[in-house]
Short mmCIF file of C-alpha atoms in Angstrom, two decimals:
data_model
loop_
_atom_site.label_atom_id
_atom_site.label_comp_id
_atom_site.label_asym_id
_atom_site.label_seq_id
_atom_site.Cartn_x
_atom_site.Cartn_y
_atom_site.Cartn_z
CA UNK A 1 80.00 163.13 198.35
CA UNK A 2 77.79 162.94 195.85
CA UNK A 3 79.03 165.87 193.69
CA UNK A 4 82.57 164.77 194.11
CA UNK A 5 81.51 161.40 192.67
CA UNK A 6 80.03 162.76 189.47
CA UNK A 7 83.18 164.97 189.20
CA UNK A 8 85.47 162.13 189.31
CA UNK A 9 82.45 160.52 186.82
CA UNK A 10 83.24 162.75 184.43
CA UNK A 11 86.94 162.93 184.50
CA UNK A 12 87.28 159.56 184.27
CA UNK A 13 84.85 159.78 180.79
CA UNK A 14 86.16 162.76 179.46
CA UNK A 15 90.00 160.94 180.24
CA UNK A 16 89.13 158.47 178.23
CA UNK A 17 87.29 160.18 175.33
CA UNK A 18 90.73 162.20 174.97
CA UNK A 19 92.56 159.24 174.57
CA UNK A 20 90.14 157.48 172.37
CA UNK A 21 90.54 160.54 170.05
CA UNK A 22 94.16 161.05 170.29
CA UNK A 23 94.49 157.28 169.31
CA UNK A 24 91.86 157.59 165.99
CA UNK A 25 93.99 160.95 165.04
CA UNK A 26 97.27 159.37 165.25
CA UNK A 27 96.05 156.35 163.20
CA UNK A 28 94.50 158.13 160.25
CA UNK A 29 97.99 160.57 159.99
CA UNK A 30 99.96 157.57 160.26
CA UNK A 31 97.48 156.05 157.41
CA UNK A 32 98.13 159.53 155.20
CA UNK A 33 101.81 159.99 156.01
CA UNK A 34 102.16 156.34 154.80
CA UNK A 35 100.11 157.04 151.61
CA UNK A 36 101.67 160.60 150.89
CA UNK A 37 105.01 160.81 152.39
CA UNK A 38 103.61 164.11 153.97
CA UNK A 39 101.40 165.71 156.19
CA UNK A 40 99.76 169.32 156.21
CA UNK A 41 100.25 171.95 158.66
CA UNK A 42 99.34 171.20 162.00
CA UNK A 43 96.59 173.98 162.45
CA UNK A 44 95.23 172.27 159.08
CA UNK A 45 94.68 168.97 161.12
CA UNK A 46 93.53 170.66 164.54
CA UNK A 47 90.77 172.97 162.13
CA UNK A 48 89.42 169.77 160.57
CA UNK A 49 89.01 167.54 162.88
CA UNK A 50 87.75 169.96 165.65
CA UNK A 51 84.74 169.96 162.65
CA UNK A 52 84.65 166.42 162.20
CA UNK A 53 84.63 165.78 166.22
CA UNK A 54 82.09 168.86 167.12
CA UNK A 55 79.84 166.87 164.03
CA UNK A 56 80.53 163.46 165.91
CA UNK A 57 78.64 165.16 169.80
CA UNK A 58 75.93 166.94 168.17
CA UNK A 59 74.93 164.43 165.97
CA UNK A 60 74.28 161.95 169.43
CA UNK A 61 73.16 164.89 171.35
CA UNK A 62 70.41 164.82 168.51
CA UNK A 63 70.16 160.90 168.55
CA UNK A 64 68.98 161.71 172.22
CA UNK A 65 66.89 164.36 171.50
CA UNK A 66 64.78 162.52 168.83
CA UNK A 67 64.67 159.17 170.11
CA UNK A 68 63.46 159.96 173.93
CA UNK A 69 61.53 156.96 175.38
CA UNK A 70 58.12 158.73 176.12
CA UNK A 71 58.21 161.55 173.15
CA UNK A 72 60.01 161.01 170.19
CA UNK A 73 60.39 163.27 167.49
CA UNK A 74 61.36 161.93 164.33
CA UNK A 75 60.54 164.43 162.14
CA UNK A 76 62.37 167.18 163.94
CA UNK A 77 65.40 164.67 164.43
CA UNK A 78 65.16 164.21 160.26
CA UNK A 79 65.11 167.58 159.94
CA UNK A 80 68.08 168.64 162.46
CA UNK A 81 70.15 166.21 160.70
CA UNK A 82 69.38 167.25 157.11
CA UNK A 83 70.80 170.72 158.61
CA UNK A 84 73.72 169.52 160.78
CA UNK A 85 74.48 168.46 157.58
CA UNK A 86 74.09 171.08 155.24
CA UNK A 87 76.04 172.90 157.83
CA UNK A 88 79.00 170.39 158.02
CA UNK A 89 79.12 170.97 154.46
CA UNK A 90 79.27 174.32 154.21
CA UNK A 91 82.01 174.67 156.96
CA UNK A 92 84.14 171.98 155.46
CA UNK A 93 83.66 173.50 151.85
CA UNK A 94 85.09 176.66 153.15
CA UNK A 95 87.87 175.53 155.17
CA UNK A 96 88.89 173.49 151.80
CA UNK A 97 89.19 176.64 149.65
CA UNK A 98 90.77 179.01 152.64
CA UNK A 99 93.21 176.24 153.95
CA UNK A 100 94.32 174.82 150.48
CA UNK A 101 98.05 174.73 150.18
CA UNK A 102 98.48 175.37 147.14
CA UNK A 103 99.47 178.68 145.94
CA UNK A 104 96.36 179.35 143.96
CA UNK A 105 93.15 178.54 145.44
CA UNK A 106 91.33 175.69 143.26
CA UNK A 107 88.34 177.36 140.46
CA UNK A 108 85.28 176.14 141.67
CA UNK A 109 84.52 174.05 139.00
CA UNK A 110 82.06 170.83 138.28
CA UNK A 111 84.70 168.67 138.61
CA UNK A 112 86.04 170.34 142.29
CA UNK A 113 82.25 170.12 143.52
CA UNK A 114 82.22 166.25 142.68
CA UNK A 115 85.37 165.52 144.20
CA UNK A 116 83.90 167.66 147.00
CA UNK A 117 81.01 165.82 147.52
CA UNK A 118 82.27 162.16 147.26
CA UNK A 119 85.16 163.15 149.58
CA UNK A 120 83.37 165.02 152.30
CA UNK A 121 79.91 162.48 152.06
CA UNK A 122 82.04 159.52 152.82
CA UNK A 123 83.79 161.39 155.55
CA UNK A 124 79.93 162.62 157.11
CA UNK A 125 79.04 159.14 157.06
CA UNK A 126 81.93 157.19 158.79
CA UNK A 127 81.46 160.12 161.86
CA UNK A 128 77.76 159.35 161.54
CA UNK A 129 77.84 155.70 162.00
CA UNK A 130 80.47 156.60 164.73
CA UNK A 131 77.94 158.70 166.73
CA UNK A 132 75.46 156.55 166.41
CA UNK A 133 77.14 153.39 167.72
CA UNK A 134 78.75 155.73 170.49
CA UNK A 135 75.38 157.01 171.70
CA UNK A 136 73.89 152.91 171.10
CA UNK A 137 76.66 151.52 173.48
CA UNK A 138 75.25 154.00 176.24
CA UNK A 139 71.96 153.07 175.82
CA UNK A 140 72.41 149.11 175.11
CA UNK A 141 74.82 149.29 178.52
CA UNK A 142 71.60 150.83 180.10
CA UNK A 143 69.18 147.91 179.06
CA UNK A 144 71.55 145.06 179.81
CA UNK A 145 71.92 146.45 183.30
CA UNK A 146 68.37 146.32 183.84
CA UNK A 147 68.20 142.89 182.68
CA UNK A 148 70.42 141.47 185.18
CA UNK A 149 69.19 142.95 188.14
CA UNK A 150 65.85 141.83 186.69
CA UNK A 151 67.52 138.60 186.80
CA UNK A 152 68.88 138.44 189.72
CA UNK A 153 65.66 139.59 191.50
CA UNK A 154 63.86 136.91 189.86
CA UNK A 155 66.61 134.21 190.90
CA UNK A 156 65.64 135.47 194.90
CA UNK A 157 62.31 134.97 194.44
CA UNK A 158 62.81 131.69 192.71
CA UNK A 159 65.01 130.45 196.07
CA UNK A 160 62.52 131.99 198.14
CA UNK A 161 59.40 130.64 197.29
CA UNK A 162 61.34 127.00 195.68
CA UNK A 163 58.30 127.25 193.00
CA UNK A 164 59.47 126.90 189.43
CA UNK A 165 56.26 127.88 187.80
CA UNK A 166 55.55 130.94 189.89
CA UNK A 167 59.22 132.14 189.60
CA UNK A 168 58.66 132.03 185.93
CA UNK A 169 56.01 134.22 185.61
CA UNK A 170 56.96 136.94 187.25
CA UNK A 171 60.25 136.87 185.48
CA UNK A 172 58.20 137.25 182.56
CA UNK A 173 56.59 140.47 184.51
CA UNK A 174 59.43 141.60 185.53
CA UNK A 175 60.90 141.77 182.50
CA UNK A 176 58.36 143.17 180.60
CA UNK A 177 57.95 146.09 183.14
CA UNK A 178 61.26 146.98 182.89
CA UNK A 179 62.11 146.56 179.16
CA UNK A 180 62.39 149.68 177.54
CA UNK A 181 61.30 150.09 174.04
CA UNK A 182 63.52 149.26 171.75
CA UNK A 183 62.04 151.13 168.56
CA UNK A 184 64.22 153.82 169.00
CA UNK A 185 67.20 152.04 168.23
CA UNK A 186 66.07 150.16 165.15
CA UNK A 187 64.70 153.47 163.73
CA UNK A 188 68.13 154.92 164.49
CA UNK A 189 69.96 151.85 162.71
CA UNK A 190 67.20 151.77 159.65
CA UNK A 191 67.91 155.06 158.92
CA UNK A 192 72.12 154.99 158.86
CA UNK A 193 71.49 151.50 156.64
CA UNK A 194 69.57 153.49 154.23
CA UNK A 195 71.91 156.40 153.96
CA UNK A 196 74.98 153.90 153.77
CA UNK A 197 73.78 151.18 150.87
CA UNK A 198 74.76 154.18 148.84
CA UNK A 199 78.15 154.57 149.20
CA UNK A 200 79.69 150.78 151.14
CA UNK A 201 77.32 147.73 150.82
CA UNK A 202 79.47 146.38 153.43
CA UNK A 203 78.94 148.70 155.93
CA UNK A 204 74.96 148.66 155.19
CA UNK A 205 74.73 144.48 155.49
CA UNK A 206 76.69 144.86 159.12
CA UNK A 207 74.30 147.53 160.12
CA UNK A 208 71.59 145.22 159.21
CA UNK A 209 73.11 142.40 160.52
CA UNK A 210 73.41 143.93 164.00
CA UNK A 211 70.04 145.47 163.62
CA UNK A 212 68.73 141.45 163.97
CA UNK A 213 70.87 140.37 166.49
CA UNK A 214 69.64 143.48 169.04
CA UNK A 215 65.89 142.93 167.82
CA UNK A 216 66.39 138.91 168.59
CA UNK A 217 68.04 140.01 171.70
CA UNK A 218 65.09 142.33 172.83
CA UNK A 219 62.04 140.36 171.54
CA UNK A 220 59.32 138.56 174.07
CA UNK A 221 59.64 134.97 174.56
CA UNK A 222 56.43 132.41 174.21
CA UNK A 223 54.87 131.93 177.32
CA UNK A 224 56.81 129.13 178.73
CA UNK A 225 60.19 131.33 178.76
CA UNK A 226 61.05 129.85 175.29
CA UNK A 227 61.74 130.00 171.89
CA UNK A 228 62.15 128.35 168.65
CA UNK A 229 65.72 126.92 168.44
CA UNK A 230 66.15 128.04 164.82
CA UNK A 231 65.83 131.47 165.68
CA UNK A 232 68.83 131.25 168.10
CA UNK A 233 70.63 129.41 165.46
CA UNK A 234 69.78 132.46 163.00
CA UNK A 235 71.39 134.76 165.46
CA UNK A 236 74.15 132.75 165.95
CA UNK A 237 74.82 133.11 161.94
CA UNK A 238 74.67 137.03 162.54
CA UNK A 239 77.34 137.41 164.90
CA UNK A 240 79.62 135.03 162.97
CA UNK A 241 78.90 136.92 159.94
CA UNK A 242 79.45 140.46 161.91
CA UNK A 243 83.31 139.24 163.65
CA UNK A 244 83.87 138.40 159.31
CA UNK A 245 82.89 141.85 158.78
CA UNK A 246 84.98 143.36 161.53
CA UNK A 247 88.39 141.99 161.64
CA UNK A 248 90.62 142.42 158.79
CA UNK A 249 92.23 139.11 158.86
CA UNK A 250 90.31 136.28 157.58
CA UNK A 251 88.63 134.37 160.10
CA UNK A 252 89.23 130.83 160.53
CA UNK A 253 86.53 129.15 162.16
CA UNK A 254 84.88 125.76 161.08
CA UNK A 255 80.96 125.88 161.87
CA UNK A 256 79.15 122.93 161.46
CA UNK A 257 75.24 121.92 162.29
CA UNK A 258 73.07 119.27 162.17
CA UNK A 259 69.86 118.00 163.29
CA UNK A 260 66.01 119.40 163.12
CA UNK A 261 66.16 122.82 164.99
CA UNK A 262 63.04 123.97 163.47
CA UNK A 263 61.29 121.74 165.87
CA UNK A 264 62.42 122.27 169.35
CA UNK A 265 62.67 125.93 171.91
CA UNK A 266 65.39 126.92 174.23
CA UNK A 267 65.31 129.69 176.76
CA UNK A 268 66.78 132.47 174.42
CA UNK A 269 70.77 133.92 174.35
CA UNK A 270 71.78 131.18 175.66
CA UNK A 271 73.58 129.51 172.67
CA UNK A 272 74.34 133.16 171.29
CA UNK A 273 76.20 133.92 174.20
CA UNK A 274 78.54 131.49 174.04
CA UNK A 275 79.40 132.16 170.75
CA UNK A 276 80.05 135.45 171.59
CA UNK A 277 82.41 134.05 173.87
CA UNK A 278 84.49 132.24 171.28
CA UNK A 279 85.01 135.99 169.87
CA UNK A 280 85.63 137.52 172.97
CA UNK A 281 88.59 135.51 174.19
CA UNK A 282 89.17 133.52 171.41
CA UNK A 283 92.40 133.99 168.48
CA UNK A 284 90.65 133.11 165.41
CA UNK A 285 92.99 134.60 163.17
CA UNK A 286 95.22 131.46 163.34
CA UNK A 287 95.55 129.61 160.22
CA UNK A 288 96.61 126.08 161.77
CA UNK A 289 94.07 126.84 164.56
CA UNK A 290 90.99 126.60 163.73
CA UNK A 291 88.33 127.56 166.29
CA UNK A 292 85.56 124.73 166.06
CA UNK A 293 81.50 125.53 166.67
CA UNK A 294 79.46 122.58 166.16
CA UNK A 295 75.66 122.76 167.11
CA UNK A 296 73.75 119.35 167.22
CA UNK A 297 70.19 118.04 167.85
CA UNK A 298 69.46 113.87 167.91
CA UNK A 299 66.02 112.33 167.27
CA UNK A 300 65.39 112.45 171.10
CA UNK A 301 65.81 116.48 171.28
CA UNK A 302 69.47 116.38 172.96
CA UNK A 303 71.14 119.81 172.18
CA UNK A 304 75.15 119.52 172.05
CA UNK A 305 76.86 122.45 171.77
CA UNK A 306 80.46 122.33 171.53
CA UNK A 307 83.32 124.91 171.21
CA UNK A 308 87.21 125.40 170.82
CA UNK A 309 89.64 128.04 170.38
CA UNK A 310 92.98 129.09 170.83
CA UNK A 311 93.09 131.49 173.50
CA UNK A 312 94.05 135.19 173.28
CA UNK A 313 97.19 136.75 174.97
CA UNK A 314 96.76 135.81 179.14
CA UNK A 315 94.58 139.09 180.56
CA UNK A 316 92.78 138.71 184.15
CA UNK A 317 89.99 141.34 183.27
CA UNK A 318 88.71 139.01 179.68
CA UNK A 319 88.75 136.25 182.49
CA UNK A 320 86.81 137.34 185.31
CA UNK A 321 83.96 138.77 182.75
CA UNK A 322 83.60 135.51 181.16
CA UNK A 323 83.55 133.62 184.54
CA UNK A 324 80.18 135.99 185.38
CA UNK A 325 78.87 135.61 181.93
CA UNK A 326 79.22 131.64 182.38
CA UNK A 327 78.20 132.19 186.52
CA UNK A 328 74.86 133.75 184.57
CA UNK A 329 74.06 130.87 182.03
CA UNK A 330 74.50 128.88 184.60
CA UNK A 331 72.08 130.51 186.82
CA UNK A 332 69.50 130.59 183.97
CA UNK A 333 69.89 126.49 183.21
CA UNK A 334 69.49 125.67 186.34
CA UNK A 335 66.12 128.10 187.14
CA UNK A 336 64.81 126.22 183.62
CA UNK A 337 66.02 122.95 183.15
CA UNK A 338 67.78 121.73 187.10
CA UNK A 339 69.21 118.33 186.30
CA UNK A 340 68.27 118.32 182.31
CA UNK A 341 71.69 119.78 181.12
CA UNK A 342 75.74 119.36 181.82
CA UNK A 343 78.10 122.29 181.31
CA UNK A 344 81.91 121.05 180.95
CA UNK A 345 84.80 123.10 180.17
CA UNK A 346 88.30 122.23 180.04
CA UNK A 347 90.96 124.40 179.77
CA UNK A 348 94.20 122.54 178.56
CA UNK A 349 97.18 124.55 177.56
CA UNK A 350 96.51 127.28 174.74
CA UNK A 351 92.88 125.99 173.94
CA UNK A 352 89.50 126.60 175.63
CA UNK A 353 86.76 123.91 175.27
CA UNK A 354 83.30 124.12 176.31
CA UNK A 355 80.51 121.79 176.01
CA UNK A 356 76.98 122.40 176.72
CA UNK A 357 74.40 119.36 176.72
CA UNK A 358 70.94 119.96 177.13
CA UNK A 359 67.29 118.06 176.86
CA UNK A 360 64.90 120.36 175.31
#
């Protein structure tokens, strides 16, 4: 049973790495056929990108080879890129000179080794940050899911034993026994921001962006579960700045603040999830619809959070995860605060509202 399991495992994941592929290959022909009015040969295609792909695996089979949890080997991983590099190089510099249409191969000249280089270096790059956030998502995946059944152990021992303070520190044990070090992955992304400043300054400030918003996500609270509210709100920034840099439409979204956040703690991701909510099933690329986040603290320490968006096309599966991402906040308010906060959503017609009130 088990082996047949792991069979249909794989399947399933090699099913859908097919199609993911065949979709990113018909997009960037369409993109050339559009530009050009032509398109090569079709063995030209299949030679290149079976290079291009084959670079994509290897480079996160050696993502996982350097950055193992109990032994990592940096150097080596440095140096196995440096000649998975060299190599891709090499290969592609060949294939350009055999597979050239035209009827005389190209002179190797200066000027055909610096169009070359910028050509193929860009290319190298966009399949190395690809590999790198493929083999991230895998291992991110991994550390949520230990989270939540961390969680939801500690929420059994909380009804259990009905003592607040005793429930809290062990979730703070818990936690920390199962948190795996995150180092790894912030070495990974320092290293692709360095190599990409170069060439897109965009890319580089996303990289860095999300860099923050996983160390936030990963760091140790203060002892009472906690942190400072401004460092939430930080985050919060992050991610809005992040869904700018990913969608090509302009995003319209009107985010206002107010109030002294320097001074009060929250139990963390609380706020930042629901913002990543708003993205998640929200249309924000609606001129005359502008999504609304407004984040206030009074004198007396009352947190309002408030948000409101034009929903996305109707889809069950976007529904159901946000009912046990909100079933989960919920959870986590009550095990901190009981009575000391209100959650109210409304869902009238095209827009989604959600209000969260809450006495730090």
């Amino acid at each position: 049973m088990l082996k047949l399991a792991v069979t249909k495992s794989f399947k399933k994941t090699f099913l859908i790495h097919i199609i993911c592929w065949a979709f990113f290959i018909t997009y960037e022909l369409t993109m050339v056929y559009i530009a050009y009015g032509k398109l090569e040969k079709l063995y030209v295609y299949l030679f290149f990108y079976s290079i291009n792909i084959s670079f994509f695996y290897v480079f996160a089979a050696l993502l996982s080879y350097t950055f193992k949890v109990r032994k990592h080997r940096y150097l080596k991983g440095m140096a196995g890129y440096l000649l998975l590099l060299g190599l891709y190089l090499i290969i592609k510099s060949g294939a350009d000179y055999l597979l050239s249409s035209s009827p005389a191969r190209p002179p190797i000249t200066t000027i055909y080794v610096e169009n070359f280089f910028q050509r193929n270096i860009m290319r190298v790059l966009l399949f190395t940050i690809l590999g790198l956030f493929y083999w991230s998502a895998g291992h991110i995946a991994f550390f949520k899911r230990q989270t939540l059944e961390a969680e939801k152990r500690e929420l059994i021992i909380e009804k259990e034993k009905a003592e607040l303070e005793t429930q809290l520190t062990k979730s703070r044990n818990a936690y920390l026994q199962q948190q795996i070090n995150p180092h790894m992955l912030f070495n990974a992304l320092n290293f692709v921001y360095n190599s990409t400043q170069k060439y897109s300054n965009d890319a580089a400030q996303c990289i860095w962006l999300l860099s923050e918003v996983m160390r936030f996500s990963l760091e140790e609270a203060d002892p009472d579960g906690k942190i400072k509210l401004d460092r939430e709100v930080e985050q919060i920034d992050n991610l809005v700045a992040i869904n700018r840099y990913r969608f090509k439409d302009p995003l319209h979204l009107n985010l206002q603040r107010d109030g002294d956040f320097k001074s009060n703690k929250i139990i963390p991701l609380i706020l930042l999830t629901l913002t990543e909510n708003v993205f998640k099933h929200g249309d924000l690329t609606q001129a005359d619809s502008t999504a609304v986040l407004k984040l206030t603290v009074d004198e007396n320490g009352l947190l309002t959070f408030y948000s409101r968006n034009l929903k996305k096309s109707k889809n069950e599966h976007p529904r159901i995860r946000k009912a046990v991402g909100l079933q989960n906040i919920r959870l986590r308010l009550d095990a901190f605060y009981r009575s000391g906060y209100q959650l109210k959503i409304d869902d009238p017609g095209d827009f989604y509202e959600l209000t969260l009130t809450l006495q730090l």
